[in-house]
PDB file of C-alpha atoms and ligand atoms in Angstrom:
ATOM      1  CA  MET A   1      16.467  19.080  11.369  1.00  0.00           C
ATOM      2  CA  ASP A   2      13.041  20.503  10.660  1.00  0.00           C
ATOM      3  CA  ALA A   3      10.953  21.811  13.488  1.00  0.00           C
ATOM      4  CA  GLU A   4       8.039  19.678  14.690  1.00  0.00           C
ATOM      5  CA  PRO A   5       9.381  16.272  13.588  1.00  0.00           C
ATOM      6  CA  LEU A   6       6.364  14.375  14.962  1.00  0.00           C
ATOM      7  CA  TYR A   7       3.994  16.076  12.505  1.00  0.00           C
ATOM      8  CA  HIS A   8       3.507  14.866   8.928  1.00  0.00           C
ATOM      9  CA  ARG A   9       4.164  17.340   6.143  1.00  0.00           C
ATOM     10  CA  ALA A  10       1.407  17.551   3.519  1.00  0.00           C
ATOM     11  CA  GLU A  11       3.499  15.558   1.074  1.00  0.00           C
ATOM     12  CA  GLN A  12       3.882  12.745   3.622  1.00  0.00           C
ATOM     13  CA  VAL A  13       0.161  12.770   4.411  1.00  0.00           C
ATOM     14  CA  TYR A  14      -0.714  12.300   0.736  1.00  0.00           C
ATOM     15  CA  ALA A  15       2.065   9.740   0.170  1.00  0.00           C
ATOM     16  CA  THR A  16       0.768   7.671   3.101  1.00  0.00           C
ATOM     17  CA  LEU A  17      -2.766   7.745   1.722  1.00  0.00           C
ATOM     18  CA  ALA A  18      -1.628   7.034  -1.841  1.00  0.00           C
ATOM     19  CA  ALA A  19       0.211   3.942  -0.584  1.00  0.00           C
ATOM     20  CA  LEU A  20      -2.915   2.891   1.280  1.00  0.00           C
ATOM     21  CA  ALA A  21      -5.036   3.332  -1.857  1.00  0.00           C
ATOM     22  CA  ALA A  22      -2.584   1.192  -3.854  1.00  0.00           C
ATOM     23  CA  GLU A  23      -2.533  -1.467  -1.148  1.00  0.00           C
ATOM     24  CA  ARG A  24      -6.326  -1.544  -0.702  1.00  0.00           C
ATOM     25  CA  PRO A  25      -7.905  -0.887  -4.098  1.00  0.00           C
ATOM     26  CA  GLY A  26     -11.656  -0.416  -3.904  1.00  0.00           C
ATOM     27  CA  VAL A  27     -11.409   0.348  -0.181  1.00  0.00           C
ATOM     28  CA  VAL A  28      -9.545   3.675  -0.473  1.00  0.00           C
ATOM     29  CA  VAL A  29     -10.223   5.857  -3.510  1.00  0.00           C
ATOM     30  CA  PRO A  30      -8.555   9.287  -3.808  1.00  0.00           C
ATOM     31  CA  PHE A  31     -10.341  12.155  -5.528  1.00  0.00           C
ATOM     32  CA  GLU A  32      -9.983  15.899  -5.966  1.00  0.00           C
ATOM     33  CA  VAL A  33     -12.502  17.874  -3.895  1.00  0.00           C
ATOM     34  CA  GLY A  34     -11.498  21.155  -5.504  1.00  0.00           C
ATOM     35  CA  ARG A  35      -8.574  23.546  -5.862  1.00  0.00           C
ATOM     36  CA  SER A  36      -7.295  26.287  -3.598  1.00  0.00           C
ATOM     37  CA  VAL A  37      -6.696  30.004  -4.276  1.00  0.00           C
ATOM     38  CA  GLN A  38      -3.120  29.123  -5.299  1.00  0.00           C
ATOM     39  CA  ASP A  39      -4.373  26.191  -7.378  1.00  0.00           C
ATOM     40  CA  ARG A  40      -3.244  23.430  -5.046  1.00  0.00           C
ATOM     41  CA  PRO A  41      -5.432  20.316  -5.191  1.00  0.00           C
ATOM     42  CA  ILE A  42      -7.643  19.732  -2.152  1.00  0.00           C
ATOM     43  CA  LEU A  43      -7.570  15.954  -1.877  1.00  0.00           C
ATOM     44  CA  GLY A  44     -10.272  13.731  -0.486  1.00  0.00           C
ATOM     45  CA  TYR A  45     -10.375   9.979   0.125  1.00  0.00           C
ATOM     46  CA  ARG A  46     -13.438   7.818  -0.150  1.00  0.00           C
ATOM     47  CA  LEU A  47     -13.272   4.761   2.106  1.00  0.00           C
ATOM     48  CA  VAL A  48     -15.714   1.898   2.096  1.00  0.00           C
ATOM     49  CA  ASP A  49     -16.047  -1.804   2.806  1.00  0.00           C
ATOM     50  CA  PRO A  50     -16.710  -3.064  -0.755  1.00  0.00           C
ATOM     51  CA  ALA A  51     -18.506  -6.179   0.525  1.00  0.00           C
ATOM     52  CA  THR A  52     -21.325  -4.237   2.236  1.00  0.00           C
ATOM     53  CA  PRO A  53     -23.722  -1.825   0.520  1.00  0.00           C
ATOM     54  CA  PRO A  54     -23.474   1.623   2.173  1.00  0.00           C
ATOM     55  CA  ARG A  55     -26.317   2.435   4.569  1.00  0.00           C
ATOM     56  CA  GLY A  56     -24.965   5.801   5.649  1.00  0.00           C
ATOM     57  CA  SER A  57     -22.228   8.318   4.998  1.00  0.00           C
ATOM     58  CA  MET A  58     -19.774  10.292   7.057  1.00  0.00           C
ATOM     59  CA  LEU A  59     -17.514  13.250   6.280  1.00  0.00           C
ATOM     60  CA  VAL A  60     -14.358  13.987   8.279  1.00  0.00           C
ATOM     61  CA  PHE A  61     -12.269  17.004   7.347  1.00  0.00           C
ATOM     62  CA  ALA A  62      -9.442  18.886   8.989  1.00  0.00           C
ATOM     63  CA  ASN A  63      -7.161  21.895   8.966  1.00  0.00           C
ATOM     64  CA  ILE A  64      -9.677  24.555   7.900  1.00  0.00           C
ATOM     65  CA  HIS A  65      -7.460  26.828  10.021  1.00  0.00           C
ATOM     66  CA  ALA A  66      -3.893  26.975   8.749  1.00  0.00           C
ATOM     67  CA  MET A  67      -2.086  26.395  12.001  1.00  0.00           C
ATOM     68  CA  GLU A  68      -4.256  23.598  13.393  1.00  0.00           C
ATOM     69  CA  TRP A  69      -2.220  20.528  12.552  1.00  0.00           C
ATOM     70  CA  VAL A  70      -3.319  18.023  15.210  1.00  0.00           C
ATOM     71  CA  PRO A  71      -6.606  17.745  13.273  1.00  0.00           C
ATOM     72  CA  THR A  72      -4.779  16.487  10.171  1.00  0.00           C
ATOM     73  CA  GLU A  73      -2.980  13.886  12.294  1.00  0.00           C
ATOM     74  CA  VAL A  74      -6.372  12.749  13.635  1.00  0.00           C
ATOM     75  CA  ALA A  75      -7.892  12.564  10.134  1.00  0.00           C
ATOM     76  CA  LEU A  76      -4.909  10.636   8.776  1.00  0.00           C
ATOM     77  CA  SER A  77      -4.917   8.141  11.673  1.00  0.00           C
ATOM     78  CA  PHE A  78      -8.642   7.577  11.278  1.00  0.00           C
ATOM     79  CA  ALA A  79      -8.304   7.022   7.515  1.00  0.00           C
ATOM     80  CA  VAL A  80      -5.505   4.494   8.063  1.00  0.00           C
ATOM     81  CA  ASP A  81      -7.506   2.700  10.754  1.00  0.00           C
ATOM     82  CA  PHE A  82     -10.687   2.674   8.675  1.00  0.00           C
ATOM     83  CA  ALA A  83      -8.833   1.364   5.614  1.00  0.00           C
ATOM     84  CA  ARG A  84      -7.609  -1.604   7.665  1.00  0.00           C
ATOM     85  CA  PHE A  85     -10.954  -2.237   9.345  1.00  0.00           C
ATOM     86  CA  PRO A  86     -13.719  -0.561   7.338  1.00  0.00           C
ATOM     87  CA  GLU A  87     -16.960  -0.017   9.225  1.00  0.00           C
ATOM     88  CA  PRO A  88     -19.394  -2.161   7.208  1.00  0.00           C
ATOM     89  CA  GLY A  89     -22.172  -0.077   5.666  1.00  0.00           C
ATOM     90  CA  VAL A  90     -20.471   3.302   6.061  1.00  0.00           C
ATOM     91  CA  GLU A  91     -19.139   5.380   3.203  1.00  0.00           C
ATOM     92  CA  LEU A  92     -16.493   7.642   4.686  1.00  0.00           C
ATOM     93  CA  VAL A  93     -14.937  10.695   3.040  1.00  0.00           C
ATOM     94  CA  VAL A  94     -11.771  12.088   4.643  1.00  0.00           C
ATOM     95  CA  ILE A  95     -10.207  15.435   3.692  1.00  0.00           C
ATOM     96  CA  PRO A  96      -6.904  15.703   5.599  1.00  0.00           C
ATOM     97  CA  SER A  97      -6.500  19.423   4.861  1.00  0.00           C
ATOM     98  CA  LEU A  98      -9.057  21.871   3.492  1.00  0.00           C
ATOM     99  CA  ASN A  99      -6.828  24.948   3.787  1.00  0.00           C
ATOM    100  CA  VAL A 100      -3.931  23.590   1.738  1.00  0.00           C
ATOM    101  CA  ASP A 101      -2.421  27.023   0.976  1.00  0.00           C
ATOM    102  CA  GLY A 102      -2.508  28.051   4.635  1.00  0.00           C
ATOM    103  CA  ARG A 103      -0.886  24.784   5.595  1.00  0.00           C
ATOM    104  CA  ALA A 104       1.858  25.274   2.984  1.00  0.00           C
ATOM    105  CA  ARG A 105       2.614  28.705   4.460  1.00  0.00           C
ATOM    106  CA  VAL A 106       2.941  27.221   7.933  1.00  0.00           C
ATOM    107  CA  GLU A 107       5.224  24.501   6.556  1.00  0.00           C
ATOM    108  CA  GLY A 108       7.391  27.259   5.103  1.00  0.00           C
ATOM    109  CA  ASP A 109       7.416  29.068   8.458  1.00  0.00           C
ATOM    110  CA  LEU A 110       8.546  25.940  10.294  1.00  0.00           C
ATOM    111  CA  ALA A 111      11.259  25.212   7.734  1.00  0.00           C
ATOM    112  CA  GLU A 112      12.593  28.776   7.947  1.00  0.00           C
ATOM    113  CA  GLY A 113      12.222  29.076  11.713  1.00  0.00           C
ATOM    114  CA  ARG A 114       9.601  31.868  11.525  1.00  0.00           C
ATOM    115  CA  ASN A 115       7.255  32.182  14.499  1.00  0.00           C
ATOM    116  CA  VAL A 116       4.129  33.554  12.738  1.00  0.00           C
ATOM    117  CA  TYR A 117       0.446  33.178  13.579  1.00  0.00           C
ATOM    118  CA  ARG A 118      -1.608  31.876  10.614  1.00  0.00           C
ATOM    119  CA  ARG A 119      -5.322  31.206  10.423  1.00  0.00           C
ATOM    120  CA  GLY A 120      -6.742  32.124   7.002  1.00  0.00           C
ATOM    121  CA  ASN A 121      -6.271  30.940   3.432  1.00  0.00           C
ATOM    122  CA  ALA A 122      -4.029  32.592   0.807  1.00  0.00           C
ATOM    123  CA  ASN A 123      -6.432  35.583   0.696  1.00  0.00           C
ATOM    124  CA  ASN A 124      -6.224  35.808   4.494  1.00  0.00           C
ATOM    125  CA  VAL A 125      -9.900  34.957   4.779  1.00  0.00           C
ATOM    126  CA  ASP A 126     -10.956  32.900   7.788  1.00  0.00           C
ATOM    127  CA  LEU A 127     -12.607  30.008   5.931  1.00  0.00           C
ATOM    128  CA  ASN A 128     -14.650  29.197   8.985  1.00  0.00           C
ATOM    129  CA  ARG A 129     -16.526  32.487   8.692  1.00  0.00           C
ATOM    130  CA  ASP A 130     -17.144  32.023   4.963  1.00  0.00           C
ATOM    131  CA  PHE A 131     -20.210  29.775   4.924  1.00  0.00           C
ATOM    132  CA  GLY A 132     -23.801  30.656   4.158  1.00  0.00           C
ATOM    133  CA  VAL A 133     -25.998  29.776   7.126  1.00  0.00           C
ATOM    134  CA  ASN A 134     -26.373  32.094  10.140  1.00  0.00           C
ATOM    135  CA  ARG A 135     -24.059  34.824   8.850  1.00  0.00           C
ATOM    136  CA  GLU A 136     -26.002  37.678  10.385  1.00  0.00           C
ATOM    137  CA  ALA A 137     -24.994  38.925  13.790  1.00  0.00           C
ATOM    138  CA  ARG A 138     -28.214  39.566  15.670  1.00  0.00           C
ATOM    139  CA  ALA A 139     -26.964  39.988  19.179  1.00  0.00           C
ATOM    140  CA  ILE A 140     -26.386  43.431  20.630  1.00  0.00           C
ATOM    141  CA  TRP A 141     -22.934  42.176  21.546  1.00  0.00           C
ATOM    142  CA  LYS A 142     -21.671  42.736  18.005  1.00  0.00           C
ATOM    143  CA  ALA A 143     -21.369  46.424  18.830  1.00  0.00           C
ATOM    144  CA  ILE A 144     -19.458  45.663  21.984  1.00  0.00           C
ATOM    145  CA  ILE A 145     -17.112  42.868  20.868  1.00  0.00           C
ATOM    146  CA  PRO A 146     -17.008  43.264  17.054  1.00  0.00           C
ATOM    147  CA  ARG A 147     -13.973  40.995  16.601  1.00  0.00           C
ATOM    148  CA  ARG A 148     -16.060  38.054  17.732  1.00  0.00           C
ATOM    149  CA  TYR A 149     -18.534  38.713  14.944  1.00  0.00           C
ATOM    150  CA  ALA A 150     -16.300  39.188  11.909  1.00  0.00           C
ATOM    151  CA  VAL A 151     -17.385  37.317   8.761  1.00  0.00           C
ATOM    152  CA  SER A 152     -15.858  36.965   5.293  1.00  0.00           C
ATOM    153  CA  PRO A 153     -16.732  39.245   2.304  1.00  0.00           C
ATOM    154  CA  GLY A 154     -19.739  37.108   1.289  1.00  0.00           C
ATOM    155  CA  PRO A 155     -21.102  33.573   1.612  1.00  0.00           C
ATOM    156  CA  LEU A 156     -18.846  30.961  -0.011  1.00  0.00           C
ATOM    157  CA  SER A 157     -16.463  33.631  -1.313  1.00  0.00           C
ATOM    158  CA  GLN A 158     -13.429  31.314  -1.352  1.00  0.00           C
ATOM    159  CA  PRO A 159     -12.677  28.269  -3.535  1.00  0.00           C
ATOM    160  CA  GLU A 160     -11.944  26.106  -0.488  1.00  0.00           C
ATOM    161  CA  SER A 161     -15.376  26.703   1.094  1.00  0.00           C
ATOM    162  CA  GLN A 162     -17.026  26.340  -2.325  1.00  0.00           C
ATOM    163  CA  ALA A 163     -15.351  22.940  -2.764  1.00  0.00           C
ATOM    164  CA  LEU A 164     -16.645  21.727   0.595  1.00  0.00           C
ATOM    165  CA  ASP A 165     -20.143  23.041  -0.178  1.00  0.00           C
ATOM    166  CA  ARG A 166     -20.224  21.258  -3.556  1.00  0.00           C
ATOM    167  CA  LEU A 167     -19.151  17.983  -1.980  1.00  0.00           C
ATOM    168  CA  ALA A 168     -21.728  18.233   0.827  1.00  0.00           C
ATOM    169  CA  SER A 169     -24.440  19.110  -1.676  1.00  0.00           C
ATOM    170  CA  ALA A 170     -23.616  16.115  -3.873  1.00  0.00           C
ATOM    171  CA  GLU A 171     -23.239  13.569  -1.066  1.00  0.00           C
ATOM    172  CA  GLN A 172     -25.873  14.520   1.537  1.00  0.00           C
ATOM    173  CA  PHE A 173     -23.787  13.151   4.404  1.00  0.00           C
ATOM    174  CA  ASP A 174     -25.517  11.750   7.468  1.00  0.00           C
ATOM    175  CA  VAL A 175     -22.832  13.106   9.774  1.00  0.00           C
ATOM    176  CA  ALA A 176     -19.977  15.572   9.293  1.00  0.00           C
ATOM    177  CA  VAL A 177     -17.015  16.262  11.554  1.00  0.00           C
ATOM    178  CA  SER A 178     -14.747  19.289  11.216  1.00  0.00           C
ATOM    179  CA  LEU A 179     -11.540  18.816  13.191  1.00  0.00           C
ATOM    180  CA  HIS A 180     -10.013  21.880  14.857  1.00  0.00           C
ATOM    181  CA  ALA A 181      -7.770  22.747  17.808  1.00  0.00           C
ATOM    182  CA  PHE A 182      -7.877  23.569  20.692  1.00  0.00           C
ATOM    183  CA  GLY A 183     -10.314  23.379  23.590  1.00  0.00           C
ATOM    184  CA  GLY A 184     -11.553  19.857  24.278  1.00  0.00           C
ATOM    185  CA  PHE A 185     -15.143  20.102  23.021  1.00  0.00           C
ATOM    186  CA  PHE A 186     -17.542  18.344  20.694  1.00  0.00           C
ATOM    187  CA  TYR A 187     -19.403  21.422  19.465  1.00  0.00           C
ATOM    188  CA  TYR A 188     -22.618  21.199  17.468  1.00  0.00           C
ATOM    189  CA  PRO A 189     -25.038  23.704  15.850  1.00  0.00           C
ATOM    190  CA  TRP A 190     -26.120  26.303  16.157  1.00  0.00           C
ATOM    191  CA  ALA A 191     -22.935  28.329  16.260  1.00  0.00           C
ATOM    192  CA  GLY A 192     -24.551  31.549  15.076  1.00  0.00           C
ATOM    193  CA  LEU A 193     -27.803  31.416  17.059  1.00  0.00           C
ATOM    194  CA  TRP A 194     -28.527  31.089  20.739  1.00  0.00           C
ATOM    195  CA  ALA A 195     -31.637  29.016  19.931  1.00  0.00           C
ATOM    196  CA  ARG A 196     -31.476  25.226  20.117  1.00  0.00           C
ATOM    197  CA  ALA A 197     -31.181  23.352  16.814  1.00  0.00           C
ATOM    198  CA  PRO A 198     -34.185  21.200  15.808  1.00  0.00           C
ATOM    199  CA  HIS A 199     -32.009  18.088  16.308  1.00  0.00           C
ATOM    200  CA  HIS A 200     -30.480  19.292  19.547  1.00  0.00           C
ATOM    201  CA  ALA A 201     -31.207  16.126  21.530  1.00  0.00           C
ATOM    202  CA  GLU A 202     -29.763  13.911  18.812  1.00  0.00           C
ATOM    203  CA  LEU A 203     -26.629  16.057  18.482  1.00  0.00           C
ATOM    204  CA  GLN A 204     -26.112  16.031  22.238  1.00  0.00           C
ATOM    205  CA  ARG A 205     -26.559  12.235  22.308  1.00  0.00           C
ATOM    206  CA  LEU A 206     -23.955  11.704  19.577  1.00  0.00           C
ATOM    207  CA  GLY A 207     -21.599  14.104  21.352  1.00  0.00           C
ATOM    208  CA  GLU A 208     -21.950  12.094  24.557  1.00  0.00           C
ATOM    209  CA  LEU A 209     -21.321   8.911  22.609  1.00  0.00           C
ATOM    210  CA  MET A 210     -18.014  10.309  21.292  1.00  0.00           C
ATOM    211  CA  GLN A 211     -17.160  11.562  24.767  1.00  0.00           C
ATOM    212  CA  ALA A 212     -17.705   8.077  26.211  1.00  0.00           C
ATOM    213  CA  ALA A 213     -15.419   6.548  23.569  1.00  0.00           C
ATOM    214  CA  MET A 214     -12.371   8.513  24.736  1.00  0.00           C
ATOM    215  CA  SER A 215      -9.939   6.849  27.107  1.00  0.00           C
ATOM    216  CA  SER A 216      -8.770   9.863  29.104  1.00  0.00           C
ATOM    217  CA  HIS A 217      -9.703  13.539  29.633  1.00  0.00           C
ATOM    218  CA  PRO A 218     -12.732  13.209  27.350  1.00  0.00           C
ATOM    219  CA  TYR A 219     -13.958  16.277  25.467  1.00  0.00           C
ATOM    220  CA  ARG A 220     -17.410  17.610  26.352  1.00  0.00           C
ATOM    221  CA  PRO A 221     -20.395  18.004  24.007  1.00  0.00           C
ATOM    222  CA  ARG A 222     -21.918  21.488  23.811  1.00  0.00           C
ATOM    223  CA  GLN A 223     -23.869  23.744  21.485  1.00  0.00           C
ATOM    224  CA  LEU A 224     -21.248  26.091  20.036  1.00  0.00           C
ATOM    225  CA  SER A 225     -23.092  29.382  20.562  1.00  0.00           C
ATOM    226  CA  ARG A 226     -23.325  28.498  24.241  1.00  0.00           C
ATOM    227  CA  TRP A 227     -19.561  28.356  24.650  1.00  0.00           C
ATOM    228  CA  ALA A 228     -19.981  31.743  26.313  1.00  0.00           C
ATOM    229  CA  PHE A 229     -22.872  34.147  26.611  1.00  0.00           C
ATOM    230  CA  PHE A 230     -21.351  36.775  24.315  1.00  0.00           C
ATOM    231  CA  PHE A 231     -20.034  34.349  21.708  1.00  0.00           C
ATOM    232  CA  ARG A 232     -21.608  33.638  18.328  1.00  0.00           C
ATOM    233  CA  GLY A 233     -19.773  32.143  15.369  1.00  0.00           C
ATOM    234  CA  HIS A 234     -21.285  33.475  12.162  1.00  0.00           C
ATOM    235  CA  GLY A 235     -20.897  31.773   8.797  1.00  0.00           C
ATOM    236  CA  MET A 236     -19.401  28.647  10.313  1.00  0.00           C
ATOM    237  CA  GLU A 237     -19.064  25.271   8.636  1.00  0.00           C
ATOM    238  CA  ILE A 238     -21.191  23.291  11.115  1.00  0.00           C
ATOM    239  CA  ASP A 239     -24.209  25.583  10.729  1.00  0.00           C
ATOM    240  CA  HIS A 240     -23.878  25.371   6.943  1.00  0.00           C
ATOM    241  CA  LEU A 241     -23.415  21.598   6.756  1.00  0.00           C
ATOM    242  CA  TYR A 242     -26.395  21.107   9.051  1.00  0.00           C
ATOM    243  CA  GLY A 243     -28.699  23.938   8.009  1.00  0.00           C
ATOM    244  CA  GLU A 244     -28.017  23.758   4.276  1.00  0.00           C
ATOM    245  CA  HIS A 245     -27.091  20.112   3.697  1.00  0.00           C
ATOM    246  CA  GLY A 246     -28.775  18.264   6.554  1.00  0.00           C
ATOM    247  CA  ALA A 247     -25.704  16.590   8.064  1.00  0.00           C
ATOM    248  CA  LEU A 248     -25.575  16.113  11.828  1.00  0.00           C
ATOM    249  CA  SER A 249     -22.428  18.204  12.243  1.00  0.00           C
ATOM    250  CA  PHE A 250     -19.681  18.539  14.820  1.00  0.00           C
ATOM    251  CA  LEU A 251     -16.752  20.855  15.280  1.00  0.00           C
ATOM    252  CA  VAL A 252     -14.237  18.998  17.416  1.00  0.00           C
ATOM    253  CA  GLU A 253     -11.773  21.166  19.320  1.00  0.00           C
ATOM    254  CA  THR A 254      -8.993  18.608  19.727  1.00  0.00           C
ATOM    255  CA  THR A 255      -6.442  19.002  22.539  1.00  0.00           C
ATOM    256  CA  ARG A 256      -6.510  21.482  25.398  1.00  0.00           C
ATOM    257  CA  SER A 257      -3.725  23.516  23.772  1.00  0.00           C
ATOM    258  CA  GLY A 258      -0.177  22.389  23.149  1.00  0.00           C
ATOM    259  CA  TYR A 259       1.419  24.453  25.910  1.00  0.00           C
ATOM    260  CA  GLU A 260       3.234  22.052  28.158  1.00  0.00           C
ATOM    261  CA  LYS A 261       5.977  24.219  29.664  1.00  0.00           C
ATOM    262  CA  ILE A 262       6.822  27.882  30.122  1.00  0.00           C
ATOM    263  CA  SER A 263       9.138  27.939  27.115  1.00  0.00           C
ATOM    264  CA  ASP A 264       6.193  26.903  24.886  1.00  0.00           C
ATOM    265  CA  LEU A 265       4.289  30.096  25.621  1.00  0.00           C
ATOM    266  CA  GLY A 266       5.865  32.267  22.921  1.00  0.00           C
ATOM    267  CA  VAL A 267       5.612  29.620  20.207  1.00  0.00           C
ATOM    268  CA  LYS A 268       2.539  30.293  18.018  1.00  0.00           C
ATOM    269  CA  PHE A 269       2.417  26.775  16.547  1.00  0.00           C
ATOM    270  CA  ARG A 270       2.459  25.304  20.052  1.00  0.00           C
ATOM    271  CA  MET A 271      -0.761  27.078  21.026  1.00  0.00           C
ATOM    272  CA  TYR A 272      -2.745  24.546  18.976  1.00  0.00           C
ATOM    273  CA  ASN A 273      -0.332  21.666  18.639  1.00  0.00           C
ATOM    274  CA  PRO A 274       1.348  19.719  21.434  1.00  0.00           C
ATOM    275  CA  ARG A 275       4.860  18.446  20.798  1.00  0.00           C
ATOM    276  CA  ASP A 276       3.538  14.902  20.328  1.00  0.00           C
ATOM    277  CA  PRO A 277       0.245  14.626  18.417  1.00  0.00           C
ATOM    278  CA  ARG A 278       0.077  10.820  18.582  1.00  0.00           C
ATOM    279  CA  PRO A 279      -2.014  10.388  21.763  1.00  0.00           C
ATOM    280  CA  HIS A 280      -4.530  12.903  20.362  1.00  0.00           C
ATOM    281  CA  ALA A 281      -4.655  11.058  17.049  1.00  0.00           C
ATOM    282  CA  ALA A 282      -5.283   7.795  18.906  1.00  0.00           C
ATOM    283  CA  GLU A 283      -8.158   9.392  20.843  1.00  0.00           C
ATOM    284  CA  GLY A 284      -9.520  10.734  17.561  1.00  0.00           C
ATOM    285  CA  VAL A 285      -9.691   7.243  16.125  1.00  0.00           C
ATOM    286  CA  ARG A 286     -11.743   6.173  19.157  1.00  0.00           C
ATOM    287  CA  TYR A 287     -14.414   8.877  18.996  1.00  0.00           C
ATOM    288  CA  LEU A 288     -14.656   8.910  15.197  1.00  0.00           C
ATOM    289  CA  ARG A 289     -14.968   5.133  15.165  1.00  0.00           C
ATOM    290  CA  ALA A 290     -17.791   5.365  17.715  1.00  0.00           C
ATOM    291  CA  LEU A 291     -19.617   7.828  15.476  1.00  0.00           C
ATOM    292  CA  ALA A 292     -19.011   5.679  12.367  1.00  0.00           C
ATOM    293  CA  HIS A 293     -20.411   2.685  14.209  1.00  0.00           C
ATOM    294  CA  GLU A 294     -23.563   4.654  15.009  1.00  0.00           C
ATOM    295  CA  VAL A 295     -23.940   5.547  11.321  1.00  0.00           C
ATOM    296  CA  ALA A 296     -23.443   1.881  10.386  1.00  0.00           C
ATOM    297  CA  GLN A 297     -26.265   0.867  12.726  1.00  0.00           C
ATOM    298  CA  GLY A 298     -28.600   3.408  11.141  1.00  0.00           C
ATOM    299  CA  ARG A 299     -28.793   5.353  14.407  1.00  0.00           C
ATOM    300  CA  ALA A 300     -27.335   8.597  13.025  1.00  0.00           C
ATOM    301  CA  ARG A 301     -29.331   9.787  10.050  1.00  0.00           C
ATOM    302  CA  GLY A 302     -28.898  13.040   8.218  1.00  0.00           C
ATOM    303  CA  VAL A 303     -31.877  15.353   8.039  1.00  0.00           C
ATOM    304  CA  ALA A 304     -32.103  15.013   4.246  1.00  0.00           C
ATOM    305  CA  ARG A 305     -32.793  11.262   4.430  1.00  0.00           C
TER     306      ARG A 305
HETATM  307 ZN1   ZN B 401     -10.067  26.184  14.172  1.00  0.00          ZN
END
């Protein structure tokens, strides 16, 4: 039997969503967001209640880091839930996996029983240091803790980040959510600057709204650069989606790590992913639904609108 039986493989994720699209035509529409370094399609799904004209739009994407699989389970559960009960007035785009090559490598590792740490894409670039806004390390700390400040070779150097940028540029989303693991936070911009974002109060409010929607051990909202005094994340997706494309953006660190017992400690996959992702996926549906509802009510508007 394959390792990690409670996690969908990519093929199963896309089969589930293809079945949903066939069952609910006009509600779920698949499209290709772009292609990866190894020419795999990066698939997106547009979900909408066809009876209500869209008043706002929301992007949810997952698995920018190869080994973070709980996020894909969250994105899939939310897409399934939204397809059954679309939030009237919200156009939702879900990308279950942005780093499709990285994910395929991890699938291979699990199938072969290899215990390898994976984060980047097929070029071993950390896609979440590959965006354009706030790439420059200004703090003196970069000389002291350089690893914390590493960025990719140039802005949007990889096809996966280019695909996301093109989509965000075309759609001008009101809100955007990038699903990661682990930590238990609703992070918002800036990631690369200590300064408060112009929409700080609004971002904090939406973070608290998602926090309140969770049923147990709710995640906490926080500006990402204030995770710790020495930390800055340069070239990150949330700064780019907000600073470049005007979306009120969140990086959700799902779970508080997957380590549940001593024997888990050596397992790289387990660091991000608990044995059973289903309770985390169910929580994800709650906080994403709360955010979608806010968009539907016109209470979460992108900066570009
Ligand atoms: Zn991550």
